[in-house]
Amino acid sequence: MALVMRQCGVNDDRIPGLQVPLTFHDLRQGRKYHNELSYGNKDQDQDQDQDHQRHRESLRQLLEKFDVQDIFGLVDKHKHFDLPDDSHLIGTVGTFGVHPQSLFYLIRTVADKTSNPNELCGHKFTYIPGKGLRPYEFHQGPLLDDSKVKPEFFSQFINYLNKYNITSIGLDDLLETVSKGEDLLETV
């Protein structure tokens, strides 16, 4: 009798920061995943090849198929800088005294030791072969209520990335503020 190994997916490995609470290990791994990203290049973003656009369209259709397009988005994974040891990125929504009518999403580097993983959730996720989706950027706030998300969505999303060996596109938790249609300005 042959033993068949299953692909890593939501059924055998729940997604940290999305389906299960984060740990300090997840924060450290998030830094590692972030630092492995390539630097963002505006010219490259404008000149993306047809395969990339085709895959984005297929993944966008997958979001719509499962009716999660107001919960999740796609992110072209990149970094602006390397994170120092013992730190990670946390985003927070607020006005920050800048303009009371505008909401900002402030992303900042925070030391691991000053964070409580129980007060954070995943915000941007990368696919790691053999591990599934893993957070590389975090958000100050509770875990997403994923009761509206069928588990098959995650396994189909992961299977698509794996099948086409896609490493440049990740999953983005749109946050409740954005999904309600409010404008949000992101600042790193």
PDB file of C-alpha atoms in Angstrom:
ATOM      1  CA  MET A   1       0.000   0.000   0.000  1.00  0.00           C
ATOM      2  CA  ALA A   2       1.434   3.363  -1.044  1.00  0.00           C
ATOM      3  CA  LEU A   3       1.507   6.256   1.383  1.00  0.00           C
ATOM      4  CA  VAL A   4       0.448   9.539  -0.194  1.00  0.00           C
ATOM      5  CA  MET A   5       1.496  12.818   1.420  1.00  0.00           C
ATOM      6  CA  ARG A   6      -1.077  15.615   1.281  1.00  0.00           C
ATOM      7  CA  GLN A   7      -0.220  19.156   0.282  1.00  0.00           C
ATOM      8  CA  CYS A   8      -0.138  21.502   3.239  1.00  0.00           C
ATOM      9  CA  GLY A   9      -3.445  23.281   3.541  1.00  0.00           C
ATOM     10  CA  VAL A  10      -5.973  24.640   5.948  1.00  0.00           C
ATOM     11  CA  ASN A  11      -7.250  21.211   7.016  1.00  0.00           C
ATOM     12  CA  ASP A  12      -3.907  19.987   8.342  1.00  0.00           C
ATOM     13  CA  ASP A  13      -2.253  23.273   9.312  1.00  0.00           C
ATOM     14  CA  ARG A  14      -4.362  26.231  10.409  1.00  0.00           C
ATOM     15  CA  ILE A  15      -3.173  29.706   9.442  1.00  0.00           C
ATOM     16  CA  PRO A  16      -1.480  31.621  12.294  1.00  0.00           C
ATOM     17  CA  GLY A  17      -2.918  35.079  12.845  1.00  0.00           C
ATOM     18  CA  LEU A  18      -5.976  34.260  10.776  1.00  0.00           C
ATOM     19  CA  GLN A  19      -7.463  31.008  12.059  1.00  0.00           C
ATOM     20  CA  VAL A  20      -5.432  30.564  15.240  1.00  0.00           C
ATOM     21  CA  PRO A  21      -3.845  33.098  17.620  1.00  0.00           C
ATOM     22  CA  LEU A  22      -0.288  34.252  17.003  1.00  0.00           C
ATOM     23  CA  THR A  23       2.736  33.302  19.079  1.00  0.00           C
ATOM     24  CA  PHE A  24       6.151  34.951  19.507  1.00  0.00           C
ATOM     25  CA  HIS A  25       7.458  32.277  17.135  1.00  0.00           C
ATOM     26  CA  ASP A  26       5.013  33.543  14.468  1.00  0.00           C
ATOM     27  CA  LEU A  27       6.301  37.110  14.945  1.00  0.00           C
ATOM     28  CA  ARG A  28       9.914  35.952  14.500  1.00  0.00           C
ATOM     29  CA  GLN A  29       8.983  33.890  11.447  1.00  0.00           C
ATOM     30  CA  GLY A  30       7.070  36.887  10.047  1.00  0.00           C
ATOM     31  CA  ARG A  31      10.276  38.957  10.207  1.00  0.00           C
ATOM     32  CA  LYS A  32      12.159  36.194   8.399  1.00  0.00           C
ATOM     33  CA  TYR A  33       9.496  35.970   5.669  1.00  0.00           C
ATOM     34  CA  HIS A  34       9.410  39.773   5.326  1.00  0.00           C
ATOM     35  CA  ASN A  35      13.183  40.053   5.005  1.00  0.00           C
ATOM     36  CA  GLU A  36      13.187  37.389   2.270  1.00  0.00           C
ATOM     37  CA  LEU A  37      10.872  39.529   0.088  1.00  0.00           C
ATOM     38  CA  SER A  38      12.289  41.545  -2.796  1.00  0.00           C
ATOM     39  CA  TYR A  39      12.322  45.337  -2.722  1.00  0.00           C
ATOM     40  CA  GLY A  40       9.360  47.086  -4.327  1.00  0.00           C
ATOM     41  CA  ASN A  41      10.088  48.598  -7.734  1.00  0.00           C
ATOM     42  CA  LYS A  42       7.569  51.093  -9.108  1.00  0.00           C
ATOM     43  CA  ASP A  43       8.761  50.665 -12.720  1.00  0.00           C
ATOM     44  CA  GLN A  44       8.538  46.895 -12.408  1.00  0.00           C
ATOM     45  CA  ASP A  45       4.996  47.213 -10.979  1.00  0.00           C
ATOM     46  CA  GLN A  46       3.909  49.198 -14.042  1.00  0.00           C
ATOM     47  CA  ASP A  47       5.558  46.751 -16.429  1.00  0.00           C
ATOM     48  CA  GLN A  48       4.382  43.440 -15.000  1.00  0.00           C
ATOM     49  CA  ASP A  49       4.283  40.564 -17.426  1.00  0.00           C
ATOM     50  CA  GLN A  50       1.123  38.999 -18.790  1.00  0.00           C
ATOM     51  CA  ASP A  51       1.526  35.808 -16.734  1.00  0.00           C
ATOM     52  CA  HIS A  52       1.522  37.813 -13.515  1.00  0.00           C
ATOM     53  CA  GLN A  53      -1.631  39.670 -14.582  1.00  0.00           C
ATOM     54  CA  ARG A  54      -3.286  36.414 -15.673  1.00  0.00           C
ATOM     55  CA  HIS A  55      -2.568  34.818 -12.282  1.00  0.00           C
ATOM     56  CA  ARG A  56      -3.838  37.903 -10.433  1.00  0.00           C
ATOM     57  CA  GLU A  57      -7.056  37.717 -12.451  1.00  0.00           C
ATOM     58  CA  SER A  58      -7.492  33.993 -11.732  1.00  0.00           C
ATOM     59  CA  LEU A  59      -6.918  34.558  -8.007  1.00  0.00           C
ATOM     60  CA  ARG A  60      -9.303  37.540  -8.031  1.00  0.00           C
ATOM     61  CA  GLN A  61     -11.940  35.258  -9.582  1.00  0.00           C
ATOM     62  CA  LEU A  62     -11.268  32.739  -6.814  1.00  0.00           C
ATOM     63  CA  LEU A  63     -11.955  35.470  -4.223  1.00  0.00           C
ATOM     64  CA  GLU A  64     -15.267  36.198  -5.955  1.00  0.00           C
ATOM     65  CA  LYS A  65     -16.164  32.509  -6.331  1.00  0.00           C
ATOM     66  CA  PHE A  66     -16.035  32.175  -2.536  1.00  0.00           C
ATOM     67  CA  ASP A  67     -17.531  35.676  -2.005  1.00  0.00           C
ATOM     68  CA  VAL A  68     -14.571  36.827   0.097  1.00  0.00           C
ATOM     69  CA  GLN A  69     -13.499  39.790  -2.075  1.00  0.00           C
ATOM     70  CA  ASP A  70     -14.640  42.175   0.689  1.00  0.00           C
ATOM     71  CA  ILE A  71     -12.626  40.245   3.278  1.00  0.00           C
ATOM     72  CA  PHE A  72      -9.401  39.501   1.407  1.00  0.00           C
ATOM     73  CA  GLY A  73      -7.410  41.094  -1.352  1.00  0.00           C
ATOM     74  CA  LEU A  74      -4.295  40.207  -3.277  1.00  0.00           C
ATOM     75  CA  VAL A  75      -0.964  41.796  -2.504  1.00  0.00           C
ATOM     76  CA  ASP A  76       2.120  42.018  -4.702  1.00  0.00           C
ATOM     77  CA  LYS A  77       4.580  41.042  -1.998  1.00  0.00           C
ATOM     78  CA  HIS A  78       7.527  43.390  -1.500  1.00  0.00           C
ATOM     79  CA  LYS A  79       9.475  45.193   1.185  1.00  0.00           C
ATOM     80  CA  HIS A  80      10.768  48.725   1.596  1.00  0.00           C
ATOM     81  CA  PHE A  81      13.515  47.814   4.074  1.00  0.00           C
ATOM     82  CA  ASP A  82      14.866  44.891   6.098  1.00  0.00           C
ATOM     83  CA  LEU A  83      13.538  44.469   9.613  1.00  0.00           C
ATOM     84  CA  PRO A  84      16.097  44.384  12.418  1.00  0.00           C
ATOM     85  CA  ASP A  85      16.431  41.296  14.610  1.00  0.00           C
ATOM     86  CA  ASP A  86      13.782  40.908  17.307  1.00  0.00           C
ATOM     87  CA  SER A  87      11.240  43.162  15.564  1.00  0.00           C
ATOM     88  CA  HIS A  88       8.269  42.908  13.225  1.00  0.00           C
ATOM     89  CA  LEU A  89       5.794  45.158  11.367  1.00  0.00           C
ATOM     90  CA  ILE A  90       2.496  46.131  12.987  1.00  0.00           C
ATOM     91  CA  GLY A  91      -0.210  48.213  11.356  1.00  0.00           C
ATOM     92  CA  THR A  92      -2.724  50.304  13.271  1.00  0.00           C
ATOM     93  CA  VAL A  93      -5.790  52.219  12.032  1.00  0.00           C
ATOM     94  CA  GLY A  94      -6.339  55.749  13.357  1.00  0.00           C
ATOM     95  CA  THR A  95      -6.355  59.486  12.670  1.00  0.00           C
ATOM     96  CA  PHE A  96      -3.105  59.970  14.632  1.00  0.00           C
ATOM     97  CA  GLY A  97      -3.972  63.652  15.127  1.00  0.00           C
ATOM     98  CA  VAL A  98      -3.211  64.403  11.487  1.00  0.00           C
ATOM     99  CA  HIS A  99      -6.623  64.931   9.936  1.00  0.00           C
ATOM    100  CA  PRO A 100      -9.712  63.997  11.976  1.00  0.00           C
ATOM    101  CA  GLN A 101     -11.794  63.153   8.884  1.00  0.00           C
ATOM    102  CA  SER A 102      -9.168  60.799   7.417  1.00  0.00           C
ATOM    103  CA  LEU A 103      -8.187  57.338   8.537  1.00  0.00           C
ATOM    104  CA  PHE A 104      -4.595  56.232   8.208  1.00  0.00           C
ATOM    105  CA  TYR A 105      -3.059  52.790   8.370  1.00  0.00           C
ATOM    106  CA  LEU A 106       0.279  53.351  10.068  1.00  0.00           C
ATOM    107  CA  ILE A 107       2.761  50.509   9.689  1.00  0.00           C
ATOM    108  CA  ARG A 108       5.715  50.622  12.054  1.00  0.00           C
ATOM    109  CA  THR A 109       8.577  48.470  13.235  1.00  0.00           C
ATOM    110  CA  VAL A 110       7.957  47.179  16.762  1.00  0.00           C
ATOM    111  CA  ALA A 111      10.233  45.171  19.061  1.00  0.00           C
ATOM    112  CA  ASP A 112       9.068  41.602  19.667  1.00  0.00           C
ATOM    113  CA  LYS A 113       9.432  41.980  23.439  1.00  0.00           C
ATOM    114  CA  THR A 114       7.024  44.955  23.537  1.00  0.00           C
ATOM    115  CA  SER A 115       4.244  43.117  21.682  1.00  0.00           C
ATOM    116  CA  ASN A 116       1.545  40.836  22.967  1.00  0.00           C
ATOM    117  CA  PRO A 117       0.799  38.300  20.201  1.00  0.00           C
ATOM    118  CA  ASN A 118      -2.713  37.865  21.660  1.00  0.00           C
ATOM    119  CA  GLU A 119      -3.475  41.481  20.678  1.00  0.00           C
ATOM    120  CA  LEU A 120      -2.335  40.995  17.073  1.00  0.00           C
ATOM    121  CA  CYS A 121      -3.565  39.221  13.977  1.00  0.00           C
ATOM    122  CA  GLY A 122      -2.046  38.581  10.581  1.00  0.00           C
ATOM    123  CA  HIS A 123      -2.505  41.256   7.922  1.00  0.00           C
ATOM    124  CA  LYS A 124      -0.424  40.142   4.905  1.00  0.00           C
ATOM    125  CA  PHE A 125       0.265  36.485   4.201  1.00  0.00           C
ATOM    126  CA  THR A 126       2.821  34.691   2.063  1.00  0.00           C
ATOM    127  CA  TYR A 127       2.698  31.142   0.794  1.00  0.00           C
ATOM    128  CA  ILE A 128       5.495  28.986   2.227  1.00  0.00           C
ATOM    129  CA  PRO A 129       5.806  25.582   0.500  1.00  0.00           C
ATOM    130  CA  GLY A 130       5.133  22.809   2.989  1.00  0.00           C
ATOM    131  CA  LYS A 131       3.690  25.246   5.563  1.00  0.00           C
ATOM    132  CA  GLY A 132       0.827  27.031   3.799  1.00  0.00           C
ATOM    133  CA  LEU A 133      -0.054  30.686   4.313  1.00  0.00           C
ATOM    134  CA  ARG A 134       2.009  32.508   6.926  1.00  0.00           C
ATOM    135  CA  PRO A 135       1.808  36.137   8.110  1.00  0.00           C
ATOM    136  CA  TYR A 136       4.689  38.504   7.401  1.00  0.00           C
ATOM    137  CA  GLU A 137       2.951  41.717   8.440  1.00  0.00           C
ATOM    138  CA  PHE A 138       0.664  42.076  11.439  1.00  0.00           C
ATOM    139  CA  HIS A 139      -2.282  44.209  12.542  1.00  0.00           C
ATOM    140  CA  GLN A 140      -3.167  45.540  15.982  1.00  0.00           C
ATOM    141  CA  GLY A 141      -6.553  43.952  16.601  1.00  0.00           C
ATOM    142  CA  PRO A 142      -8.501  40.718  17.036  1.00  0.00           C
ATOM    143  CA  LEU A 143      -8.447  37.695  14.752  1.00  0.00           C
ATOM    144  CA  LEU A 144     -10.703  37.872  11.736  1.00  0.00           C
ATOM    145  CA  ASP A 145     -14.122  36.298  12.204  1.00  0.00           C
ATOM    146  CA  ASP A 146     -13.660  33.730   9.464  1.00  0.00           C
ATOM    147  CA  SER A 147     -17.139  32.222   9.846  1.00  0.00           C
ATOM    148  CA  LYS A 148     -18.011  33.696   6.415  1.00  0.00           C
ATOM    149  CA  VAL A 149     -14.981  32.046   4.817  1.00  0.00           C
ATOM    150  CA  LYS A 150     -15.309  28.457   3.650  1.00  0.00           C
ATOM    151  CA  PRO A 151     -12.160  26.446   4.472  1.00  0.00           C
ATOM    152  CA  GLU A 152     -12.071  25.318   0.835  1.00  0.00           C
ATOM    153  CA  PHE A 153     -11.144  28.881  -0.141  1.00  0.00           C
ATOM    154  CA  PHE A 154      -7.796  28.647   1.637  1.00  0.00           C
ATOM    155  CA  SER A 155      -6.976  25.220   0.247  1.00  0.00           C
ATOM    156  CA  GLN A 156      -7.878  26.288  -3.318  1.00  0.00           C
ATOM    157  CA  PHE A 157      -5.877  29.523  -2.957  1.00  0.00           C
ATOM    158  CA  ILE A 158      -2.845  27.602  -1.667  1.00  0.00           C
ATOM    159  CA  ASN A 159      -3.213  24.904  -4.332  1.00  0.00           C
ATOM    160  CA  TYR A 160      -3.265  27.545  -7.085  1.00  0.00           C
ATOM    161  CA  LEU A 161      -0.110  29.244  -5.764  1.00  0.00           C
ATOM    162  CA  ASN A 162       1.586  25.861  -5.424  1.00  0.00           C
ATOM    163  CA  LYS A 163       0.498  24.569  -8.853  1.00  0.00           C
ATOM    164  CA  TYR A 164       1.931  27.590 -10.687  1.00  0.00           C
ATOM    165  CA  ASN A 165       4.842  28.164  -8.276  1.00  0.00           C
ATOM    166  CA  ILE A 166       3.674  31.712  -7.560  1.00  0.00           C
ATOM    167  CA  THR A 167       5.794  33.494  -4.990  1.00  0.00           C
ATOM    168  CA  SER A 168       5.079  37.141  -5.848  1.00  0.00           C
ATOM    169  CA  ILE A 169       1.387  37.290  -4.861  1.00  0.00           C
ATOM    170  CA  GLY A 170       0.097  37.024  -1.312  1.00  0.00           C
ATOM    171  CA  LEU A 171      -3.179  37.299   0.576  1.00  0.00           C
ATOM    172  CA  ASP A 172      -4.171  40.540   2.289  1.00  0.00           C
ATOM    173  CA  ASP A 173      -6.748  40.803   5.104  1.00  0.00           C
ATOM    174  CA  LEU A 174      -8.595  43.952   3.992  1.00  0.00           C
ATOM    175  CA  LEU A 175      -9.522  44.931   7.554  1.00  0.00           C
ATOM    176  CA  GLU A 176     -13.050  45.779   8.582  1.00  0.00           C
ATOM    177  CA  THR A 177     -12.522  49.511   7.938  1.00  0.00           C
ATOM    178  CA  VAL A 178     -11.729  48.994   4.268  1.00  0.00           C
ATOM    179  CA  SER A 179     -14.418  46.375   3.714  1.00  0.00           C
ATOM    180  CA  LYS A 180     -16.991  48.912   5.000  1.00  0.00           C
ATOM    181  CA  GLY A 181     -15.963  51.193   2.137  1.00  0.00           C
ATOM    182  CA  GLU A 182     -14.079  53.779   4.188  1.00  0.00           C
ATOM    183  CA  ASP A 183     -10.996  55.377   2.642  1.00  0.00           C
ATOM    184  CA  LEU A 184      -7.765  54.383   4.303  1.00  0.00           C
ATOM    185  CA  LEU A 185      -4.338  55.877   3.584  1.00  0.00           C
ATOM    186  CA  GLU A 186      -1.413  53.501   4.198  1.00  0.00           C
ATOM    187  CA  THR A 187       1.828  54.900   5.625  1.00  0.00           C
ATOM    188  CA  VAL A 188       5.016  52.893   6.192  1.00  0.00           C
TER     189      VAL A 188
END
